[in-house]
Amino acid sequence: MKLLPSVAVAALSLTTAVAAVGWSFEDATLTVQAKSSGVGGAVKEKLSPESPLSDPVTLSASDSLKIVLTATEGTTGRRPHQAFLTLHEPTTGLVESFPFSLKDNGKGKVEFTPKDLPYQLASPPSGVALQASILIASFGTSAPYNHATFTLTLPPSPNEPLTAPETPERYAAKPEIHHQFRAGPAQPPRLLSTLFTFAILATLPVLLIVTTALGGNLGHVSAAFGAAPVAHGVFVGSLLAMEGVFFAYYIGWNLFQTLPVAGVVGIVAFVSGGRALTEVQERRVKGER
Amino acid sequence: MEMRLLLSLLLAGLVSTVAALSAQGSKLLVVLEDESEKSRYSQFWTDLEDRGFQLTYRTPKDPQLSLFRHGEPAYSHLLLLPPGKGTKGLGPNLTPNLLVDFISAGSNVLMALSGEQSIPSAVSSLLLEFDISLPPDRNSMVVDHFNYDSSSAKESHDVLLLPGKNAGGSKKGVADILSVDGILALPHAVGAVLGNASPLLNSIIKAPATAYTYNPKEEQEGVEDVFATGDQLSLVTAFQARNSARFTLLGSVEALQDAWFDTTVQHSAPGSKSEQAANRAFAQKLTGWTFKELGVVKAGPVTHFLNEGSQQNTSDLTTLSDINPSIYRINTEVHYTIELSTWSVDHWVPFTPPASDAVQLEFSMLSPFHRLNLAPTTTPANPNASLFTATFTLPDQHGIFNFFVEYRRPYLTNIEEKRTVTVRHFAHDEYPRSFVIMAAYPWITGIWTTVAGFVGFCALWLYSRPEKERVELKVKEAGGR
């Protein structure tokens, strides 16, 4: 569709130069009548078929625009079959035409208000002016006329804002969506974790030193093992084995593996612990503790 | 299973030999007013027959004419030429209801109108079913005093000349299927106005900006009340239903006649040369599109798999152990592939979407969490289809999700492929262990320090020796008293 109008326009500029008889218009007046202003308060402009108006015409929401002209074939006034005022929105390419009502002698007029325009033309993007052209043509061999005549700006009305119609559905690719993932778990600074790890580790030597200072020792190991070697060996071994079971559970065992082993180790600790504590009691009775 | 596969292959082979060209079928019913009209379109019929269509000619009054047999469409395609003068409609066998049922059953219709004849109200009401409005005047014709054929319509300006490269709309992202080189001549065309609401409707050819409709029977000298002007008028209109059945409205039946296939035309703009009208090429494309030779897209197998571990970046899908699983875990990477092919003359070829368009995959639960453009690739292993692939990370939300490819575009048949999968959350033993988390080390150390302390305490309890001999407290106490 882009090619055709340009072809037509290029062709037309040729036609007007070459063809002797062509459609045109004369005595054209454009009037913008504001609703509030009375007679004589209207803006009037002379339209020329050769050159468009230099300044844009402003049409407010309450105004009405009227064009009066005489269509001519060659030099005589005649009624053409087609006499349109065409408004063209350059950004979307949308076009709306208003036919002139004409008399036999070619005199005609067209009148419209912004309310007659479809939404897409009545509210163009800000800064965009509608291109208005007059189109006069008929059957036969006379060259048709189609020229841009003026530009029309439609300031938005603050009192009655137009309601935009819903955008109709069209099949096309939709914008991409990428899922926004929740932020991962946050970690405290590694330095802090290391610091506290060592602080906790340091409690073990502190405990050892304090115990020693308060008189703790392992001086009866040989005596205890001499008196009841099996009971003490098995009891201490089962205590360590129970910690080993807990470690295995932490590393990979499940409860079904842990519980039987813990049960066996527990029974061994119970039985051997009884014997070992008997030996400890004997020492106490002897007054060695 | 294998037996069934073999059978279907055999059947597919049979079908492909019968349907030489159309992806749907070759039986074409032509409805025309009387036999004498047939000769005016001889080249058009020859073209269709050469392309493998089996043409059946019927008049609207023919008692044998029936669109359905045993409740199924009797023909794959229907071509309706304008009903003649004096007929009220298309007859009792072609009521709007029956035609809509015919399309609902998946068959395609090409309807041609002529501005030379008055349009029966049955046709207008059929077109209203598709949201296509014809002028209220039963006689109406499009004229353009700027783009007409000056060799055949010097006075009447009713043979419109339009560039064929704009056919099908040169819009961005729309498949260019119908455009032809050269210039199209549309004599005595009927213009229609299309409803704005439906995405199923598309104008293949719009009238030029300076065109308008009028009633040639009216004696009035100038038009003052015009139905529609410029490119609001659609001269050739495409409608593709949700079941991909196609309905085409050609505003000018004469464009298909022999007289306009070979004629030379001259644009009315001064200085333009005579040239051959491209009507024949356009008629081939238009019937090709309507009768499902062009713009037919088919979806092949859909594959998705976990793109992690041993399956990562697998190109040969046959080596995969776990293909199209029904369950995935959140936050895992998944690879998705769909095969799309398009019909070309008599076989399927890889499909490529039009420029600045993309096949999109939605990963959705109620609303899409991901909508991704799929990248097309072709593999030598499958020369008949292109693979559309995407690799993405599943959302961090568990639930029932769909891999959903919905490809609906003007002039292409609809694709809708949905695969439902479960996305589960982490199992209790799938979280990272505490020993790989630095922040857990103070706690781990605390536990094992306590363990060491307990063992130390036990040793102390069992084996500690008093430093001094125990003194007799009782004696001391007694002495003190």
CSV table of N, CA, C and O in Angstrom, one decimal, chain B residues 377-451:
chain,number,residue,atom,x,y,z
B,377,THR,N,16.4,-25.3,14.2
B,377,THR,CA,17.6,-26.0,13.6
B,377,THR,C,17.1,-27.1,12.8
B,377,THR,O,16.0,-27.7,12.9
B,378,THR,N,17.9,-27.5,11.8
B,378,THR,CA,17.6,-28.7,11.0
B,378,THR,C,18.7,-29.7,11.2
B,378,THR,O,19.8,-29.4,11.5
B,379,THR,N,18.2,-31.0,11.2
B,379,THR,CA,19.2,-32.1,11.3
B,379,THR,C,19.2,-32.9,10.1
B,379,THR,O,18.1,-33.1,9.5
B,380,PRO,N,20.3,-33.5,9.7
B,380,PRO,CA,20.3,-34.4,8.5
B,380,PRO,C,19.5,-35.6,8.8
B,380,PRO,O,19.0,-36.3,7.9
B,381,ALA,N,19.4,-36.0,10.1
B,381,ALA,CA,18.6,-37.2,10.4
B,381,ALA,C,17.1,-37.0,10.1
B,381,ALA,O,16.5,-38.0,9.7
B,382,ASN,N,16.6,-35.8,10.1
B,382,ASN,CA,15.2,-35.6,9.8
B,382,ASN,C,15.1,-34.5,8.8
B,382,ASN,O,15.0,-33.3,9.1
B,383,PRO,N,15.1,-34.8,7.5
B,383,PRO,CA,15.1,-33.8,6.5
B,383,PRO,C,13.8,-33.1,6.2
B,383,PRO,O,13.7,-32.2,5.5
B,384,ASN,N,12.7,-33.7,6.9
B,384,ASN,CA,11.4,-33.2,6.6
B,384,ASN,C,10.9,-32.2,7.6
B,384,ASN,O,9.8,-31.7,7.6
B,385,ALA,N,11.7,-31.9,8.7
B,385,ALA,CA,11.2,-31.1,9.7
B,385,ALA,C,12.3,-30.3,10.3
B,385,ALA,O,13.5,-30.7,10.2
B,386,SER,N,12.0,-29.1,10.8
B,386,SER,CA,13.0,-28.4,11.6
B,386,SER,C,12.7,-28.6,13.1
B,386,SER,O,11.5,-28.7,13.5
B,387,LEU,N,13.8,-28.6,13.9
B,387,LEU,CA,13.6,-28.8,15.3
B,387,LEU,C,13.6,-27.4,16.0
B,387,LEU,O,14.5,-26.6,15.7
B,388,PHE,N,12.6,-27.1,16.8
B,388,PHE,CA,12.6,-25.9,17.5
B,388,PHE,C,12.9,-26.2,19.0
B,388,PHE,O,12.2,-27.0,19.6
B,389,THR,N,14.0,-25.7,19.5
B,389,THR,CA,14.5,-26.1,20.8
B,389,THR,C,14.7,-24.9,21.7
B,389,THR,O,14.8,-23.8,21.3
B,390,ALA,N,14.6,-25.3,23.0
B,390,ALA,CA,14.9,-24.3,24.1
B,390,ALA,C,15.5,-25.1,25.2
B,390,ALA,O,15.0,-26.2,25.5
B,391,THR,N,16.4,-24.5,25.9
B,391,THR,CA,16.9,-25.1,27.2
B,391,THR,C,16.7,-24.0,28.3
B,391,THR,O,17.1,-22.9,28.1
B,392,PHE,N,16.0,-24.4,29.3
B,392,PHE,CA,15.7,-23.4,30.4
B,392,PHE,C,15.7,-24.1,31.7
B,392,PHE,O,15.5,-25.3,31.8
B,393,THR,N,15.7,-23.3,32.8
B,393,THR,CA,15.7,-23.8,34.1
B,393,THR,C,14.2,-23.7,34.6
B,393,THR,O,13.6,-22.7,34.4
B,394,LEU,N,13.7,-24.8,35.1
B,394,LEU,CA,12.4,-24.8,35.6
B,394,LEU,C,12.2,-23.8,36.8
B,394,LEU,O,13.1,-23.6,37.5
B,395,PRO,N,11.0,-23.2,36.9
B,395,PRO,CA,10.8,-22.2,37.9
B,395,PRO,C,10.9,-22.9,39.3
B,395,PRO,O,10.8,-24.1,39.5
B,396,ASP,N,11.1,-22.0,40.3
B,396,ASP,CA,11.2,-22.5,41.7
B,396,ASP,C,9.9,-22.6,42.3
B,396,ASP,O,9.6,-22.0,43.4
B,397,GLN,N,9.0,-23.2,41.7
B,397,GLN,CA,7.6,-23.3,42.1
B,397,GLN,C,7.1,-24.7,41.8
B,397,GLN,O,7.2,-25.1,40.6
B,398,HIS,N,6.6,-25.5,42.7
B,398,HIS,CA,6.2,-26.9,42.4
B,398,HIS,C,4.7,-26.8,42.0
B,398,HIS,O,4.0,-25.9,42.4
B,399,GLY,N,4.3,-27.8,41.2
B,399,GLY,CA,2.9,-27.9,40.8
B,399,GLY,C,2.8,-28.6,39.5
B,399,GLY,O,3.7,-29.3,39.0
B,400,ILE,N,1.6,-28.5,38.8
B,400,ILE,CA,1.4,-29.2,37.6
B,400,ILE,C,1.6,-28.2,36.5
B,400,ILE,O,0.8,-27.2,36.4
B,401,PHE,N,2.5,-28.4,35.6
B,401,PHE,CA,2.9,-27.4,34.6
B,401,PHE,C,2.6,-28.0,33.2
B,401,PHE,O,2.5,-29.2,33.0
B,402,ASN,N,2.5,-27.1,32.2
B,402,ASN,CA,2.4,-27.5,30.8
B,402,ASN,C,3.5,-26.9,30.0
B,402,ASN,O,3.8,-25.8,30.1
B,403,PHE,N,4.1,-27.8,29.1
B,403,PHE,CA,4.9,-27.3,28.0
B,403,PHE,C,3.9,-27.0,26.9
B,403,PHE,O,3.3,-27.9,26.4
B,404,PHE,N,3.7,-25.7,26.6
B,404,PHE,CA,2.6,-25.3,25.7
B,404,PHE,C,3.2,-24.5,24.5
B,404,PHE,O,3.7,-23.5,24.7
B,405,VAL,N,3.0,-25.1,23.3
B,405,VAL,CA,3.4,-24.4,22.1
B,405,VAL,C,2.1,-24.1,21.4
B,405,VAL,O,1.4,-25.0,20.9
B,406,GLU,N,1.8,-22.8,21.3
B,406,GLU,CA,0.6,-22.4,20.6
B,406,GLU,C,1.0,-21.4,19.5
B,406,GLU,O,1.5,-20.3,19.8
B,407,TYR,N,1.0,-21.9,18.3
B,407,TYR,CA,1.5,-21.1,17.2
B,407,TYR,C,0.3,-20.8,16.3
B,407,TYR,O,-0.1,-21.6,15.5
B,408,ARG,N,-0.3,-19.6,16.4
B,408,ARG,CA,-1.4,-19.2,15.6
B,408,ARG,C,-0.9,-17.9,14.9
B,408,ARG,O,-0.6,-16.9,15.6
B,409,ARG,N,-0.9,-17.9,13.6
B,409,ARG,CA,-0.4,-16.8,12.9
B,409,ARG,C,-1.3,-16.6,11.6
B,409,ARG,O,-1.8,-17.6,11.1
B,410,PRO,N,-1.5,-15.4,11.1
B,410,PRO,CA,-2.2,-15.2,9.9
B,410,PRO,C,-1.6,-16.0,8.8
B,410,PRO,O,-0.4,-16.1,8.6
B,411,TYR,N,-2.5,-16.7,8.0
B,411,TYR,CA,-2.2,-17.4,6.8
B,411,TYR,C,-1.5,-18.8,7.1
B,411,TYR,O,-1.1,-19.5,6.1
B,412,LEU,N,-1.3,-19.1,8.4
B,412,LEU,CA,-0.6,-20.4,8.7
B,412,LEU,C,-1.6,-21.2,9.5
B,412,LEU,O,-2.3,-20.7,10.3
B,413,THR,N,-1.6,-22.5,9.3
B,413,THR,CA,-2.5,-23.4,10.1
B,413,THR,C,-2.1,-23.4,11.5
B,413,THR,O,-0.9,-23.1,11.8
B,414,ASN,N,-3.0,-23.6,12.4
B,414,ASN,CA,-2.8,-23.5,13.8
B,414,ASN,C,-2.0,-24.7,14.4
B,414,ASN,O,-2.4,-25.8,14.1
B,415,ILE,N,-1.1,-24.4,15.3
B,415,ILE,CA,-0.4,-25.5,16.0
B,415,ILE,C,-0.7,-25.3,17.5
B,415,ILE,O,-0.6,-24.2,18.0
B,416,GLU,N,-1.1,-26.4,18.1
B,416,GLU,CA,-1.3,-26.3,19.6
B,416,GLU,C,-0.8,-27.6,20.2
B,416,GLU,O,-1.4,-28.6,19.9
B,417,GLU,N,0.3,-27.6,20.9
B,417,GLU,CA,0.8,-28.8,21.4
B,417,GLU,C,1.1,-28.6,22.9
B,417,GLU,O,1.8,-27.7,23.3
B,418,LYS,N,0.4,-29.4,23.7
B,418,LYS,CA,0.5,-29.3,25.2
B,418,LYS,C,1.0,-30.6,25.8
B,418,LYS,O,0.5,-31.6,25.5
B,419,ARG,N,2.0,-30.5,26.7
B,419,ARG,CA,2.4,-31.7,27.4
B,419,ARG,C,2.4,-31.3,28.9
B,419,ARG,O,3.0,-30.3,29.3
B,420,THR,N,1.8,-32.1,29.7
B,420,THR,CA,1.7,-31.8,31.1
B,420,THR,C,2.7,-32.6,31.9
B,420,THR,O,2.9,-33.8,31.7
B,421,VAL,N,3.4,-31.9,32.8
B,421,VAL,CA,4.4,-32.6,33.7
B,421,VAL,C,4.2,-32.1,35.1
B,421,VAL,O,3.6,-31.0,35.3
B,422,THR,N,4.6,-32.9,36.0
B,422,THR,CA,4.6,-32.5,37.4
B,422,THR,C,6.0,-31.9,37.7
B,422,THR,O,7.0,-32.4,37.3
B,423,VAL,N,6.0,-30.8,38.5
B,423,VAL,CA,7.3,-30.2,39.0
B,423,VAL,C,7.2,-30.4,40.5
B,423,VAL,O,6.3,-29.8,41.1
B,424,ARG,N,8.1,-31.2,41.1
B,424,ARG,CA,8.1,-31.5,42.5
B,424,ARG,C,9.1,-30.6,43.2
B,424,ARG,O,10.0,-30.1,42.6
B,425,HIS,N,8.9,-30.4,44.5
B,425,HIS,CA,10.0,-29.7,45.2
B,425,HIS,C,11.1,-30.6,45.6
B,425,HIS,O,11.1,-31.8,45.3
B,426,PHE,N,12.1,-30.1,46.4
B,426,PHE,CA,13.2,-30.9,46.8
B,426,PHE,C,12.7,-32.0,47.8
B,426,PHE,O,11.9,-31.8,48.7
B,427,ALA,N,13.3,-33.2,47.6
B,427,ALA,CA,13.0,-34.3,48.6
B,427,ALA,C,13.9,-34.0,49.8
B,427,ALA,O,14.9,-33.2,49.7
B,428,HIS,N,13.6,-34.6,51.1
B,428,HIS,CA,14.3,-34.2,52.3
B,428,HIS,C,15.8,-34.5,52.2
B,428,HIS,O,16.6,-33.9,52.8
B,429,ASP,N,16.2,-35.5,51.4
B,429,ASP,CA,17.6,-35.9,51.3
B,429,ASP,C,18.3,-35.2,50.1
B,429,ASP,O,19.3,-35.7,49.7
B,430,GLU,N,17.6,-34.2,49.4
B,430,GLU,CA,18.3,-33.6,48.3
B,430,GLU,C,18.9,-32.2,48.6
B,430,GLU,O,19.5,-31.6,47.7
B,431,TYR,N,18.6,-31.8,49.8
B,431,TYR,CA,19.2,-30.5,50.1
B,431,TYR,C,20.7,-30.6,50.3
B,431,TYR,O,21.2,-31.7,50.6
B,432,PRO,N,21.5,-29.6,50.2
B,432,PRO,CA,22.9,-29.7,50.5
B,432,PRO,C,23.2,-30.0,51.9
B,432,PRO,O,22.5,-29.6,52.8
B,433,ARG,N,24.2,-30.9,52.2
B,433,ARG,CA,24.6,-31.3,53.5
B,433,ARG,C,25.2,-30.2,54.3
B,433,ARG,O,25.8,-29.3,53.7
B,434,SER,N,25.1,-30.3,55.6
B,434,SER,CA,25.6,-29.2,56.5
B,434,SER,C,27.1,-29.0,56.3
B,434,SER,O,27.6,-27.8,56.4
B,435,PHE,N,27.9,-30.1,56.0
B,435,PHE,CA,29.3,-29.9,55.9
B,435,PHE,C,29.8,-29.1,54.7
B,435,PHE,O,30.9,-28.8,54.5
B,436,VAL,N,28.9,-28.9,53.7
B,436,VAL,CA,29.3,-28.0,52.6
B,436,VAL,C,28.8,-26.6,52.8
B,436,VAL,O,29.1,-25.7,52.0
B,437,ILE,N,28.2,-26.3,53.9
B,437,ILE,CA,27.7,-25.0,54.2
B,437,ILE,C,28.7,-24.4,55.2
B,437,ILE,O,28.7,-24.8,56.4
B,438,MET,N,29.4,-23.3,54.9
B,438,MET,CA,30.4,-22.7,55.8
B,438,MET,C,29.7,-22.2,57.1
B,438,MET,O,30.3,-22.4,58.2
B,439,ALA,N,28.5,-21.7,56.9
B,439,ALA,CA,27.8,-21.1,58.1
B,439,ALA,C,27.4,-22.1,59.1
B,439,ALA,O,27.1,-21.8,60.3
B,440,ALA,N,27.4,-23.4,58.7
B,440,ALA,CA,27.0,-24.5,59.7
B,440,ALA,C,28.2,-24.9,60.5
B,440,ALA,O,28.0,-25.6,61.5
B,441,TYR,N,29.4,-24.5,60.2
B,441,TYR,CA,30.6,-25.0,60.9
B,441,TYR,C,30.6,-24.7,62.4
B,441,TYR,O,31.0,-25.6,63.2
B,442,PRO,N,30.2,-23.5,62.9
B,442,PRO,CA,30.2,-23.3,64.3
B,442,PRO,C,29.3,-24.4,65.0
B,442,PRO,O,29.7,-24.9,66.1
B,443,TRP,N,28.2,-24.7,64.4
B,443,TRP,CA,27.3,-25.7,65.1
B,443,TRP,C,27.8,-27.1,65.0
B,443,TRP,O,27.8,-27.8,66.0
B,444,ILE,N,28.4,-27.5,63.9
B,444,ILE,CA,29.1,-28.8,63.8
B,444,ILE,C,30.2,-28.9,64.8
B,444,ILE,O,30.3,-29.9,65.6
B,445,THR,N,31.0,-27.9,64.9
B,445,THR,CA,32.1,-27.9,65.9
B,445,THR,C,31.5,-28.0,67.3
B,445,THR,O,32.1,-28.7,68.1
B,446,GLY,N,30.4,-27.3,67.6
B,446,GLY,CA,29.8,-27.3,68.9
B,446,GLY,C,29.4,-28.7,69.3
B,446,GLY,O,29.7,-29.2,70.4
B,447,ILE,N,28.8,-29.5,68.3
B,447,ILE,CA,28.4,-30.8,68.6
B,447,ILE,C,29.6,-31.7,69.0
B,447,ILE,O,29.6,-32.4,70.0
B,448,TRP,N,30.6,-31.7,68.1
B,448,TRP,CA,31.7,-32.6,68.3
B,448,TRP,C,32.6,-32.2,69.5
B,448,TRP,O,33.2,-33.0,70.1
B,449,THR,N,32.6,-30.9,69.9
B,449,THR,CA,33.3,-30.5,71.1
B,449,THR,C,32.6,-31.0,72.3
B,449,THR,O,33.2,-31.5,73.2
B,450,THR,N,31.2,-31.0,72.2
B,450,THR,CA,30.5,-31.5,73.4
B,450,THR,C,30.7,-33.0,73.5
B,450,THR,O,30.9,-33.6,74.6
B,451,VAL,N,30.8,-33.7,72.3
B,451,VAL,CA,31.1,-35.2,72.3
B,451,VAL,C,32.4,-35.4,73.0
B,451,VAL,O,32.5,-36.3,73.9
